[in-house]
GROMACS .gro file of C-alpha atoms in nm:
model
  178
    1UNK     CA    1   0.856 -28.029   7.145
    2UNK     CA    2   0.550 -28.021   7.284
    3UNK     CA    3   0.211 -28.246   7.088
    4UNK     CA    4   0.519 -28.446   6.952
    5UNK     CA    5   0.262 -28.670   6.863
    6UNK     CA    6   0.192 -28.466   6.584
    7UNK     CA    7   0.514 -28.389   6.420
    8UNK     CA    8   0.632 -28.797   6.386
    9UNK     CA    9   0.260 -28.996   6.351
   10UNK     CA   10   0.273 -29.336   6.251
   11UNK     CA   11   0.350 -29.371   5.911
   12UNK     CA   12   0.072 -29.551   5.691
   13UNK     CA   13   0.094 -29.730   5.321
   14UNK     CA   14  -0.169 -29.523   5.210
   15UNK     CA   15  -0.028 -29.313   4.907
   16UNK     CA   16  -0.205 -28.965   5.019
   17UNK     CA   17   0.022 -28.974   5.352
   18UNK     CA   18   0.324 -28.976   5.146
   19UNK     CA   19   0.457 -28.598   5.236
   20UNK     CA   20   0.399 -28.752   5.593
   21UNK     CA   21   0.655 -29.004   5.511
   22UNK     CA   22   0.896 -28.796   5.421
   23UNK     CA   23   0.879 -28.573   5.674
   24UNK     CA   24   0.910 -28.822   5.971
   25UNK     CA   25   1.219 -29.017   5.749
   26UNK     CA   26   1.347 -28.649   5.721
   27UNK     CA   27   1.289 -28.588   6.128
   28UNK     CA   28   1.430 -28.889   6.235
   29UNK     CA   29   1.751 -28.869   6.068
   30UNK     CA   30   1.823 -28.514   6.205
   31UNK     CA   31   1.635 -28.704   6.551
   32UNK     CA   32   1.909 -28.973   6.508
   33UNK     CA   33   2.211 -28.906   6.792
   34UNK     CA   34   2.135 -28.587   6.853
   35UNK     CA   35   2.299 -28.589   7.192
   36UNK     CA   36   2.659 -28.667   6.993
   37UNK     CA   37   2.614 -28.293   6.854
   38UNK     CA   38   2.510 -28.159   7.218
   39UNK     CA   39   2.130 -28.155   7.070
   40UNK     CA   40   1.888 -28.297   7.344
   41UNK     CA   41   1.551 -28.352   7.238
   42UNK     CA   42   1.274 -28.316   7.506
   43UNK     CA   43   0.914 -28.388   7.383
   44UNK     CA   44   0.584 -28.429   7.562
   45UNK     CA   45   0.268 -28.587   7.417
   46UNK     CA   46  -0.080 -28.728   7.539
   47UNK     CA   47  -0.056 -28.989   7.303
   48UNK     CA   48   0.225 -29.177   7.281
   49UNK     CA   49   0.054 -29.454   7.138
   50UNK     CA   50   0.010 -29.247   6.830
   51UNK     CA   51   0.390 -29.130   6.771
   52UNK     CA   52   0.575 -29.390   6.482
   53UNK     CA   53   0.739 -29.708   6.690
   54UNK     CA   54   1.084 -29.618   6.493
   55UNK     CA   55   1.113 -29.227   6.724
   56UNK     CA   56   1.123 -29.452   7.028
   57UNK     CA   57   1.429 -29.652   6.991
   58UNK     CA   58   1.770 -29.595   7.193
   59UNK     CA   59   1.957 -29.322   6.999
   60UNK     CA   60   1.653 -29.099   6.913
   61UNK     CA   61   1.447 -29.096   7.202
   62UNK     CA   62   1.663 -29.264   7.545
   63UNK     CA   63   1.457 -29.183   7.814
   64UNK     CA   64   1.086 -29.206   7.843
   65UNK     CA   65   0.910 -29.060   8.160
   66UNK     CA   66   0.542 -29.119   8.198
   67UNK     CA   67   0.420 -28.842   8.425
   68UNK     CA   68   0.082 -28.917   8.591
   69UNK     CA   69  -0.160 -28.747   8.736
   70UNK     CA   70  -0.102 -28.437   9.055
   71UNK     CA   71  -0.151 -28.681   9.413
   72UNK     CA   72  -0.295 -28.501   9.652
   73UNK     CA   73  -0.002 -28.285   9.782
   74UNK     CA   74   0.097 -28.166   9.419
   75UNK     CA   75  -0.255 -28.085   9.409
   76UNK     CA   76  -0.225 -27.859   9.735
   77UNK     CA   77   0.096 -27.720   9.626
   78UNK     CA   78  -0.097 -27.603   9.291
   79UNK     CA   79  -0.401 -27.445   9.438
   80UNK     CA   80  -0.149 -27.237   9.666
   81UNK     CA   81   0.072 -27.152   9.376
   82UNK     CA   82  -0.232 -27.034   9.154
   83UNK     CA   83  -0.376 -26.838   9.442
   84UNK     CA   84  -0.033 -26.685   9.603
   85UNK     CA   85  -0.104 -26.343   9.302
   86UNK     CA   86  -0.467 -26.343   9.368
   87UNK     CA   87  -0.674 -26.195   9.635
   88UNK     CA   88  -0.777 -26.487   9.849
   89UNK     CA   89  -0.880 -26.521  10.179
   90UNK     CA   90  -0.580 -26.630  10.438
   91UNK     CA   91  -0.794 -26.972  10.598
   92UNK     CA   92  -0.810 -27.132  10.244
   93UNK     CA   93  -0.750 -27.548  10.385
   94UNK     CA   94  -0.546 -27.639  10.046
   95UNK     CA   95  -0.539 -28.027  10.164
   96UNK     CA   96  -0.934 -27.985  10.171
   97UNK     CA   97  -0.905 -27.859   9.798
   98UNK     CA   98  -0.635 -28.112   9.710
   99UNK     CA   99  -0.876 -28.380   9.841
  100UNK     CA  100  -1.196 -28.232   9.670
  101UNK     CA  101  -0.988 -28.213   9.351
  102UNK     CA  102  -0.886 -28.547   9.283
  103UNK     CA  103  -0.869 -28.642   8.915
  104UNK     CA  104  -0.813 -28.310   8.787
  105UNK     CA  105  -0.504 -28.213   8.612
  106UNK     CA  106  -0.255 -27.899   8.666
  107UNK     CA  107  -0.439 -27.725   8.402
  108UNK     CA  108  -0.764 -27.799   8.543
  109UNK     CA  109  -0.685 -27.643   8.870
  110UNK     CA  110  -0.544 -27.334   8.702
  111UNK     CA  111  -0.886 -27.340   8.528
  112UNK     CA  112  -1.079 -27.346   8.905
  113UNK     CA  113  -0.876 -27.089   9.017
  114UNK     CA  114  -0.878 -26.849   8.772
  115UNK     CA  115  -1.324 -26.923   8.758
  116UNK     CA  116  -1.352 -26.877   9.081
  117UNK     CA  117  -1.147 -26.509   9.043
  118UNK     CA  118  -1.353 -26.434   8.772
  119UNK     CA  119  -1.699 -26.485   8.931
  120UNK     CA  120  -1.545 -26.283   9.275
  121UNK     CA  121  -1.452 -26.001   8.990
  122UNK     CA  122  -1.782 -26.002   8.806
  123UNK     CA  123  -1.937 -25.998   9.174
  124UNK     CA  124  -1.744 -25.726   9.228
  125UNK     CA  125  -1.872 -25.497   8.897
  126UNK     CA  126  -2.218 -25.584   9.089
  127UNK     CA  127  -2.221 -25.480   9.403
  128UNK     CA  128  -1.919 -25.222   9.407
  129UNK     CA  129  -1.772 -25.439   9.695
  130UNK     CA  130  -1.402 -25.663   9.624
  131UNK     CA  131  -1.394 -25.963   9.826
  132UNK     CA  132  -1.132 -26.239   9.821
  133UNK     CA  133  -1.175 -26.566   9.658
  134UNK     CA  134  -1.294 -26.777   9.960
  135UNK     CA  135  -1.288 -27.191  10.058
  136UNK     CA  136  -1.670 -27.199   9.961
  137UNK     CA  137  -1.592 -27.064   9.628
  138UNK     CA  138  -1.352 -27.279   9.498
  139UNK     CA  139  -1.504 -27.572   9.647
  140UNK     CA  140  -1.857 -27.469   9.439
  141UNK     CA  141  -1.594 -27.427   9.146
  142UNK     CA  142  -1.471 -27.796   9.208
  143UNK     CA  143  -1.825 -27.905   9.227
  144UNK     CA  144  -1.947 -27.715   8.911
  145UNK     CA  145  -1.670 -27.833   8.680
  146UNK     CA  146  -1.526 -28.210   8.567
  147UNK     CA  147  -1.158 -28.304   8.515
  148UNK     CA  148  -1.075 -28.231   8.170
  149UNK     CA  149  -0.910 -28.602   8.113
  150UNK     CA  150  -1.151 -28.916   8.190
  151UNK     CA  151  -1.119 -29.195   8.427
  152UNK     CA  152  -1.099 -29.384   8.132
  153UNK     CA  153  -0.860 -29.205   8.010
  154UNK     CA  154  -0.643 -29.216   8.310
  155UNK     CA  155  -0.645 -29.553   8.346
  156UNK     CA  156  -0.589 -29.610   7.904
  157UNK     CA  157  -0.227 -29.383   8.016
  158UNK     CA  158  -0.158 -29.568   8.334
  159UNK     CA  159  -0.146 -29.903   8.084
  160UNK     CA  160   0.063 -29.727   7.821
  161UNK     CA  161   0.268 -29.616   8.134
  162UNK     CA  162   0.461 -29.914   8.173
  163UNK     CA  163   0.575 -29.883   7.834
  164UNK     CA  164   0.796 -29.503   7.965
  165UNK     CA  165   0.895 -29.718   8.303
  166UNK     CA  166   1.261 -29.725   8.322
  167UNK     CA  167   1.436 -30.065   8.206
  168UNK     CA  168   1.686 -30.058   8.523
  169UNK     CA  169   1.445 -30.280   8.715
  170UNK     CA  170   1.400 -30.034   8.975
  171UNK     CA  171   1.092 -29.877   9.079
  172UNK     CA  172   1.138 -29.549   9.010
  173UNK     CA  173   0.865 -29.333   9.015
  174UNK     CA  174   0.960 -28.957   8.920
  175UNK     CA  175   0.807 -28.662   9.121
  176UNK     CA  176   0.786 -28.360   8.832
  177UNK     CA  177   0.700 -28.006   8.947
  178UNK     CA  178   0.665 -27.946   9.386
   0.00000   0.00000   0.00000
């Protein structure tokens, strides 16, 4: 489930949320040992701090993985992935991108990518001439847009993260995706 956020909010006293109510009581009852009856549940939110306290408990929802921010090598590994369809130019430095990227989110980088195609396409209408997506390009890309999620942001989800850390005592720090 993805926005899981939305389908179990916290549940209020205030008599026009009723129907919400029910709804979570009603989703956490079929939520309740789902695993027994080979059901796994996998949900992602933004918000965790907005889903009802009760979803979280052992027997609903066991594990809880906070998954940060792309480092600097996911980054890389990104920019080459969204570029490997796309005409681009073969000396594209991805570490120079990853570097220049920093803060930005898969989806952001998808985003860059697919402006900087756009603008070599629309070049392209122009002047009758198709040219690959270059360094300089994406790097004026990076310059011309912001990370979708905040410093603030980041930082408001790194504090919420220790909440998702596993309870094993060890360190664990999951790598998701490259």
């Amino acid at each position: 489930f993805d926005e899981f956020d939305c389908m179990v909010p916290r549940r209020t006293s205030n008599a026009n949320s009723q129907y919400q109510v029910d709804e979570v009581d009603e989703f956490l009852t079929m939520l309740n040992n789902s695993c027994q009856r080979g059901i796994y549940v996998i949900a992602a939110t933004n918000r965790p701090d907005s889903i009802d306290s009760v979803v979280m408990r052992t027997g609903r929802i066991d594990e809880k993985i906070y998954i940060p921010m792309p480092d600097v090598d996911t980054r890389a590994h990104l920019f080459r992935y969204e570029l490997n369809a796309r005409p681009a130019s073969p000396d594209i430095d991805f570490n120079v991108l990853a570097e220049k990227s920093n803060g930005y989110n898969c989806s952001d980088i998808s985003y860059i990518v697919k402006l900087a195609a756009r603008k070599k396409f629309n070049n392209a209408i122009i002047t009758s001439r198709c040219e690959p997506i270059s360094q300089e390009d994406l790097e004026q890309v990076i310059l011309d847009t912001r990370p979708s999620v905040s410093e603030r942001e980041v930082l408001a989800f790194e504090r919420m993260s220790s909440d998702f850390a596993p309870k094993t005592g060890d360190n664990v720090r999951y790598k998701v995706g490259f």
